[in-house]
Short mmCIF file of C-alpha atoms in Angstrom, two decimals:
data_model
loop_
_atom_site.label_atom_id
_atom_site.label_comp_id
_atom_site.label_asym_id
_atom_site.label_seq_id
_atom_site.Cartn_x
_atom_site.Cartn_y
_atom_site.Cartn_z
CA UNK A 1 51.23 8.83 30.38
CA UNK A 2 52.40 5.68 27.81
CA UNK A 3 50.72 5.09 25.14
CA UNK A 4 49.52 1.47 26.15
CA UNK A 5 47.87 3.00 29.05
CA UNK A 6 46.73 6.46 27.63
CA UNK A 7 42.90 6.97 26.24
CA UNK A 8 41.37 6.29 23.03
CA UNK A 9 38.13 6.36 21.56
CA UNK A 10 37.41 2.66 21.79
CA UNK A 11 38.32 3.08 25.61
CA UNK A 12 35.63 5.39 25.83
CA UNK A 13 33.34 2.95 24.61
CA UNK A 14 33.20 3.75 20.85
CA UNK A 15 33.92 1.49 18.46
CA UNK A 16 35.06 2.87 14.89
CA UNK A 17 36.08 -0.61 13.02
CA UNK A 18 32.69 -2.07 13.90
CA UNK A 19 30.71 1.47 12.33
CA UNK A 20 32.64 0.70 9.69
CA UNK A 21 31.68 -3.45 9.28
CA UNK A 22 28.24 -1.93 9.91
CA UNK A 23 28.36 0.17 6.65
CA UNK A 24 29.83 -2.82 5.08
CA UNK A 25 27.02 -4.71 5.93
CA UNK A 26 24.31 -2.43 5.21
CA UNK A 27 25.61 -1.41 1.22
CA UNK A 28 23.68 -3.90 -0.77
CA UNK A 29 20.63 -3.12 0.96
CA UNK A 30 20.84 1.07 -0.10
CA UNK A 31 21.66 0.00 -3.68
CA UNK A 32 18.03 -1.27 -4.09
CA UNK A 33 16.77 1.86 -2.85
CA UNK A 34 17.74 4.30 -5.50
CA UNK A 35 16.26 6.02 -8.22
CA UNK A 36 17.79 7.09 -11.82
CA UNK A 37 18.67 10.88 -10.14
CA UNK A 38 20.45 9.31 -7.37
CA UNK A 39 24.31 10.41 -8.32
CA UNK A 40 27.27 8.65 -6.34
CA UNK A 41 26.59 5.59 -3.68
CA UNK A 42 27.34 5.18 -0.40
CA UNK A 43 29.69 6.18 1.85
CA UNK A 44 29.87 10.03 0.79
CA UNK A 45 29.82 13.12 3.61
CA UNK A 46 26.51 14.12 1.79
CA UNK A 47 23.82 11.95 -0.67
CA UNK A 48 23.68 13.69 -4.42
CA UNK A 49 20.56 13.86 -6.01
CA UNK A 50 20.21 15.66 -9.78
CA UNK A 51 17.87 17.72 -9.15
CA UNK A 52 17.59 18.46 -13.11
CA UNK A 53 15.14 15.93 -13.31
CA UNK A 54 12.73 18.55 -11.58
CA UNK A 55 12.97 20.74 -14.74
CA UNK A 56 9.92 19.19 -15.88
CA UNK A 57 8.01 21.16 -13.00
CA UNK A 58 6.21 24.26 -14.15
CA UNK A 59 6.72 25.68 -10.39
CA UNK A 60 8.11 22.84 -8.15
CA UNK A 61 7.74 22.82 -4.82
CA UNK A 62 10.20 20.73 -2.39
CA UNK A 63 8.66 18.86 0.39
CA UNK A 64 10.61 18.05 3.96
CA UNK A 65 8.98 16.00 7.01
CA UNK A 66 10.95 14.33 9.68
CA UNK A 67 10.20 11.56 11.88
CA UNK A 68 10.92 8.61 14.11
CA UNK A 69 9.22 5.06 15.46
CA UNK A 70 8.70 6.30 18.69
CA UNK A 71 8.47 3.40 22.06
CA UNK A 72 7.55 0.98 19.10
CA UNK A 73 12.04 0.11 18.98
CA UNK A 74 11.41 -1.52 22.67
CA UNK A 75 9.21 -3.93 21.11
CA UNK A 76 12.42 -4.57 18.18
CA UNK A 77 14.79 -4.38 20.54
CA UNK A 78 13.39 -7.15 23.38
CA UNK A 79 11.48 -9.03 20.57
CA UNK A 80 15.82 -9.16 18.96
CA UNK A 81 13.92 -8.60 15.35
CA UNK A 82 15.31 -5.39 13.88
CA UNK A 83 14.28 -5.63 9.47
CA UNK A 84 10.49 -4.15 10.07
CA UNK A 85 10.82 -0.93 12.24
CA UNK A 86 12.52 0.53 8.98
CA UNK A 87 9.26 0.56 7.42
CA UNK A 88 7.77 2.47 9.95
CA UNK A 89 10.07 5.01 10.26
CA UNK A 90 9.80 5.36 6.11
CA UNK A 91 5.96 5.08 6.87
CA UNK A 92 5.67 7.72 9.04
CA UNK A 93 8.11 10.31 6.79
CA UNK A 94 6.79 9.89 3.42
CA UNK A 95 3.23 9.40 4.24
CA UNK A 96 3.38 12.99 5.38
CA UNK A 97 5.14 13.91 2.30
CA UNK A 98 2.16 12.55 0.23
CA UNK A 99 -0.28 14.20 2.17
CA UNK A 100 0.03 17.58 0.10
CA UNK A 101 0.56 15.62 -2.77
CA UNK A 102 4.50 15.24 -3.12
CA UNK A 103 5.94 12.36 -4.52
CA UNK A 104 8.77 11.34 -2.38
CA UNK A 105 12.03 11.80 -3.90
CA UNK A 106 14.74 10.72 -1.41
CA UNK A 107 15.55 10.25 2.37
CA UNK A 108 17.94 10.08 4.83
CA UNK A 109 18.40 8.43 8.39
CA UNK A 110 19.80 8.57 11.52
CA UNK A 111 20.17 5.84 14.11
CA UNK A 112 21.48 6.31 17.47
CA UNK A 113 22.65 3.21 19.41
CA UNK A 114 24.38 2.50 22.93
CA UNK A 115 27.00 0.37 20.82
CA UNK A 116 27.66 -0.75 17.46
CA UNK A 117 26.64 -4.18 16.87
CA UNK A 118 27.18 -4.33 13.03
CA UNK A 119 24.41 -6.93 12.17
CA UNK A 120 21.73 -5.02 13.97
CA UNK A 121 22.62 -1.79 12.31
CA UNK A 122 22.26 -3.68 8.91
CA UNK A 123 18.77 -5.27 9.62
CA UNK A 124 18.00 -1.69 10.51
CA UNK A 125 19.26 0.07 7.67
CA UNK A 126 17.63 -2.97 5.40
CA UNK A 127 14.44 -2.23 6.85
CA UNK A 128 14.63 1.84 5.73
CA UNK A 129 16.13 0.52 2.46
CA UNK A 130 13.22 -2.10 1.92
CA UNK A 131 10.58 0.63 3.30
CA UNK A 132 12.12 3.07 0.85
CA UNK A 133 11.55 0.56 -2.26
CA UNK A 134 7.83 0.65 -1.61
CA UNK A 135 7.81 3.96 -1.31
CA UNK A 136 9.17 4.67 -4.77
CA UNK A 137 11.85 7.03 -2.69
CA UNK A 138 15.81 6.26 -2.78
CA UNK A 139 17.72 6.15 0.72
CA UNK A 140 20.60 8.45 -0.16
CA UNK A 141 22.79 8.37 2.77
CA UNK A 142 22.60 8.14 6.91
CA UNK A 143 24.59 8.54 10.15
CA UNK A 144 25.00 5.75 13.08
CA UNK A 145 26.06 7.38 15.96
CA UNK A 146 27.54 5.25 19.25
CA UNK A 147 26.34 6.67 22.71
CA UNK A 148 27.99 4.86 25.24
CA UNK A 149 27.04 6.23 28.73
CA UNK A 150 23.73 7.86 27.16
CA UNK A 151 22.39 4.90 25.77
CA UNK A 152 22.68 0.95 27.42
CA UNK A 153 24.35 -1.41 24.90
CA UNK A 154 21.37 -3.09 23.63
CA UNK A 155 19.04 0.41 23.49
CA UNK A 156 18.84 2.31 20.02
CA UNK A 157 16.61 5.08 18.53
CA UNK A 158 15.92 5.70 15.19
CA UNK A 159 14.98 8.62 12.73
CA UNK A 160 15.01 9.93 9.13
CA UNK A 161 14.10 12.63 7.11
CA UNK A 162 12.46 12.77 3.38
CA UNK A 163 12.25 15.23 0.41
CA UNK A 164 9.42 15.20 -1.95
CA UNK A 165 7.94 17.42 -4.99
CA UNK A 166 5.06 18.71 -6.08
CA UNK A 167 3.55 20.91 -8.59
CA UNK A 168 2.82 24.45 -7.33
CA UNK A 169 -0.93 24.40 -8.42
CA UNK A 170 -1.62 20.60 -7.83
CA UNK A 171 -0.94 20.85 -3.92
CA UNK A 172 -3.18 19.23 -1.90
CA UNK A 173 -5.05 20.42 1.22
CA UNK A 174 -8.12 22.38 3.15
CA UNK A 175 -8.39 25.40 0.22
CA UNK A 176 -9.36 22.41 -2.21
CA UNK A 177 -12.23 20.41 0.02
CA UNK A 178 -15.93 21.63 -0.80
CA UNK A 179 -19.26 20.61 0.85
CA UNK A 180 -20.03 17.65 -0.21
CA UNK A 181 -16.67 15.67 -0.47
CA UNK A 182 -16.36 12.14 0.18
CA UNK A 183 -14.29 11.06 3.26
CA UNK A 184 -12.65 7.74 2.33
CA UNK A 185 -10.59 5.83 4.62
CA UNK A 186 -7.47 3.26 3.93
CA UNK A 187 -7.09 0.59 6.61
CA UNK A 188 -4.33 0.76 8.67
CA UNK A 189 -1.92 -2.60 9.35
CA UNK A 190 -2.32 -2.53 12.82
CA UNK A 191 -1.13 -0.31 15.16
CA UNK A 192 1.43 1.66 12.89
CA UNK A 193 3.79 3.33 14.99
CA UNK A 194 2.22 5.63 17.23
CA UNK A 195 0.64 5.20 20.54
CA UNK A 196 3.26 3.12 21.65
CA UNK A 197 3.45 4.30 25.60
CA UNK A 198 0.22 3.97 26.09
CA UNK A 199 0.00 0.24 24.63
CA UNK A 200 2.74 -1.04 26.62
CA UNK A 201 1.58 0.82 29.26
CA UNK A 202 -1.61 -1.51 29.19
CA UNK A 203 0.02 -4.06 28.23
CA UNK A 204 3.18 -4.89 30.03
CA UNK A 205 3.05 -2.88 33.58
CA UNK A 206 -0.96 -2.72 33.79
CA UNK A 207 -1.83 -6.35 32.67
CA UNK A 208 1.56 -7.94 32.77
CA UNK A 209 1.50 -9.93 29.56
CA UNK A 210 4.87 -11.14 27.46
CA UNK A 211 5.58 -11.00 24.33
CA UNK A 212 5.70 -14.72 23.10
CA UNK A 213 2.43 -14.78 24.60
CA UNK A 214 0.23 -16.31 21.77
CA UNK A 215 -3.49 -14.22 21.09
CA UNK A 216 -5.96 -16.10 19.48
CA UNK A 217 -7.79 -12.96 18.37
CA UNK A 218 -4.27 -12.37 16.69
CA UNK A 219 -3.38 -15.83 15.26
CA UNK A 220 -0.10 -14.81 16.78
CA UNK A 221 2.15 -13.64 19.70
CA UNK A 222 1.68 -10.49 21.23
CA UNK A 223 5.31 -9.16 19.91
CA UNK A 224 4.31 -10.22 16.46
CA UNK A 225 0.96 -8.22 16.15
CA UNK A 226 2.91 -5.65 17.85
CA UNK A 227 6.02 -5.65 15.70
CA UNK A 228 3.92 -5.25 12.43
CA UNK A 229 4.74 -2.59 10.14
CA UNK A 230 3.22 0.63 9.59
CA UNK A 231 1.71 0.46 5.71
CA UNK A 232 2.81 2.98 3.41
CA UNK A 233 0.80 4.40 1.15
CA UNK A 234 2.65 6.74 -0.81
CA UNK A 235 2.28 5.24 -3.75
CA UNK A 236 -1.25 4.37 -3.72
CA UNK A 237 -1.51 8.07 -2.95
CA UNK A 238 -0.13 9.05 -5.71
CA UNK A 239 -1.64 6.36 -7.56
CA UNK A 240 -4.91 7.82 -7.21
CA UNK A 241 -3.91 11.47 -7.81
CA UNK A 242 -3.39 10.88 -11.30
CA UNK A 243 -7.29 8.58 -11.63
CA UNK A 244 -9.39 10.89 -9.24
CA UNK A 245 -9.48 14.12 -8.91
CA UNK A 246 -8.20 14.34 -4.94
CA UNK A 247 -9.16 17.53 -2.91
CA UNK A 248 -7.01 16.40 0.16
CA UNK A 249 -5.15 13.24 1.68
CA UNK A 250 -4.50 12.68 5.74
CA UNK A 251 -2.34 10.81 7.77
CA UNK A 252 -3.67 9.36 10.65
CA UNK A 253 -1.09 9.52 13.23
CA UNK A 254 -0.58 10.58 16.84
CA UNK A 255 -3.64 12.37 17.32
CA UNK A 256 -6.06 10.21 16.28
CA UNK A 257 -8.21 10.54 13.20
CA UNK A 258 -10.27 13.31 14.61
CA UNK A 259 -7.27 15.92 15.39
CA UNK A 260 -5.51 14.67 12.26
CA UNK A 261 -8.26 15.27 9.65
CA UNK A 262 -9.22 18.91 11.67
CA UNK A 263 -5.70 19.52 10.06
CA UNK A 264 -6.83 19.69 6.70
CA UNK A 265 -10.31 21.36 7.13
CA UNK A 266 -11.21 24.04 6.16
CA UNK A 267 -12.94 26.93 8.31
CA UNK A 268 -16.40 26.78 7.62
CA UNK A 269 -16.60 22.95 6.67
CA UNK A 270 -16.93 19.80 8.73
CA UNK A 271 -16.43 16.53 8.29
CA UNK A 272 -18.56 13.24 10.09
CA UNK A 273 -16.87 10.21 10.04
CA UNK A 274 -19.44 7.50 11.08
CA UNK A 275 -17.53 4.37 12.97
CA UNK A 276 -20.42 1.94 11.65
CA UNK A 277 -18.72 1.88 8.85
CA UNK A 278 -15.99 -0.74 9.70
CA UNK A 279 -14.55 -2.93 12.49
CA UNK A 280 -11.24 -1.73 14.22
CA UNK A 281 -8.49 -5.00 14.94
CA UNK A 282 -8.43 -6.79 17.62
CA UNK A 283 -5.54 -5.06 18.99
CA UNK A 284 -7.47 -1.69 19.72
CA UNK A 285 -10.12 -3.59 21.77
CA UNK A 286 -7.95 -5.74 23.50
CA UNK A 287 -5.78 -2.47 24.57
CA UNK A 288 -8.64 -0.96 25.35
CA UNK A 289 -10.21 -3.85 27.48
CA UNK A 290 -7.18 -4.59 29.37
CA UNK A 291 -6.57 -0.75 30.14
CA UNK A 292 -10.03 0.35 31.09
CA UNK A 293 -9.08 2.72 28.40
CA UNK A 294 -12.18 5.19 27.50
CA UNK A 295 -13.06 5.43 24.05
CA UNK A 296 -11.91 9.19 23.75
CA UNK A 297 -9.00 8.75 24.96
CA UNK A 298 -8.14 5.63 22.52
CA UNK A 299 -9.06 7.57 19.52
CA UNK A 300 -7.15 10.52 20.29
CA UNK A 301 -3.61 8.23 20.95
CA UNK A 302 -4.16 5.58 18.37
CA UNK A 303 -5.10 5.16 14.43
CA UNK A 304 -8.29 2.99 15.50
CA UNK A 305 -7.88 0.56 11.80
CA UNK A 306 -7.77 4.00 9.42
CA UNK A 307 -4.31 4.56 8.19
CA UNK A 308 -4.90 6.94 5.71
CA UNK A 309 -7.83 9.72 4.67
CA UNK A 310 -8.52 10.80 0.93
CA UNK A 311 -11.05 13.73 0.40
CA UNK A 312 -12.68 13.72 -2.72
CA UNK A 313 -15.86 14.56 -4.78
CA UNK A 314 -18.50 12.73 -5.00
CA UNK A 315 -18.19 11.72 -8.73
CA UNK A 316 -14.55 10.76 -7.79
CA UNK A 317 -15.49 8.12 -5.15
CA UNK A 318 -16.55 4.83 -7.47
CA UNK A 319 -13.00 5.62 -9.44
CA UNK A 320 -10.80 6.15 -6.21
CA UNK A 321 -12.72 3.03 -4.50
CA UNK A 322 -11.55 0.72 -7.96
CA UNK A 323 -8.07 2.27 -7.60
CA UNK A 324 -7.37 1.44 -4.07
CA UNK A 325 -9.15 -1.75 -4.65
CA UNK A 326 -6.67 -2.28 -7.86
CA UNK A 327 -3.81 -1.84 -5.64
CA UNK A 328 -5.00 -4.10 -2.88
CA UNK A 329 -5.37 -0.96 -0.07
CA UNK A 330 -8.77 -1.48 1.87
CA UNK A 331 -10.92 1.29 1.41
CA UNK A 332 -14.04 2.59 1.96
CA UNK A 333 -16.58 5.72 2.27
CA UNK A 334 -16.43 6.43 5.97
CA UNK A 335 -18.18 10.28 6.14
CA UNK A 336 -18.69 13.70 4.01
CA UNK A 337 -18.17 17.06 4.24
CA UNK A 338 -21.15 19.59 5.60
CA UNK A 339 -21.05 23.21 6.21
CA UNK A 340 -19.56 23.85 10.28
CA UNK A 341 -22.55 25.92 11.11
CA UNK A 342 -22.16 26.17 14.71
CA UNK A 343 -20.18 23.17 15.78
CA UNK A 344 -16.90 24.03 17.56
CA UNK A 345 -15.28 20.98 15.96
CA UNK A 346 -14.15 20.63 12.53
CA UNK A 347 -14.31 16.66 12.74
CA UNK A 348 -17.23 14.36 14.74
CA UNK A 349 -17.20 10.57 14.78
CA UNK A 350 -20.58 9.03 15.06
CA UNK A 351 -22.05 5.99 15.63
CA UNK A 352 -20.58 2.62 16.94
CA UNK A 353 -17.66 0.31 15.40
CA UNK A 354 -19.64 -2.89 14.22
CA UNK A 355 -18.48 -5.82 16.39
CA UNK A 356 -15.80 -8.09 14.51
#
């Protein structure tokens, strides 16, 4: 077989030059997502982070987390907007880290595409880098993989992993929670990056709505609402640990408020959360109404307007609310911790949401 007719990587659908072009385009954004401990720049086989910075800890524990954006990437693809889902990716990872009290240090990303469009890949990385800046962590590396034949040219997915650090005697969680503690809710920015399989099924398959549909309740198009980036809470939560006594955090993601809060509840104690303390955004009501989705199904799938929970002693409530207010985070007391008694569940949602 001659060189002119032989197979090549390019003929198999992989464009190395396009990948190199994507790396060149993303470099300026990655440079912005850094920390003093980062060693070297983009382009190596591994990202380097100066661990000597951890010497100030008595007993540093490394925390790690990994996640993706889920089927929200389909909304980005259909809208042709690629520079926001990076915020979702970072939020999903770093806000899992901060639940144990860990400071996010660095992230790496993985972008899988059917075909490398350099500007598109660079836009995705731009969003990830911006999210890292908001989270106070560095983006130290990543990978872009082209999978022709497995993914259509316009298809893609993103995932990421993060590492954080926490002092061993400062780890937050179930063992710190006490009877009488307050449950403080932090408002979500919308759907965040969970439950989009249900949302897409209801709005597109059942209701037949289009992304460019203007929705009066949103004050913008359906697509703009669905693409609203996940709120990143890591720096806000870390700020709270410096101003108040914090016993636990819970990141409200897939599974909803009750299931995620239950993950940090100790045996023998129970959290009661009062729905009447907040009004979920209109997108949650819309999905419920158009899909005929029962409240239990909504609440175990979507965050219903609460993206993060802090559990603090009663004497720290005022300081906690003031800290969040100073940082522009909407928060409120949503419940309390009591003895579990004969309850089977660790968390109970009571009351009804106020109408918007």
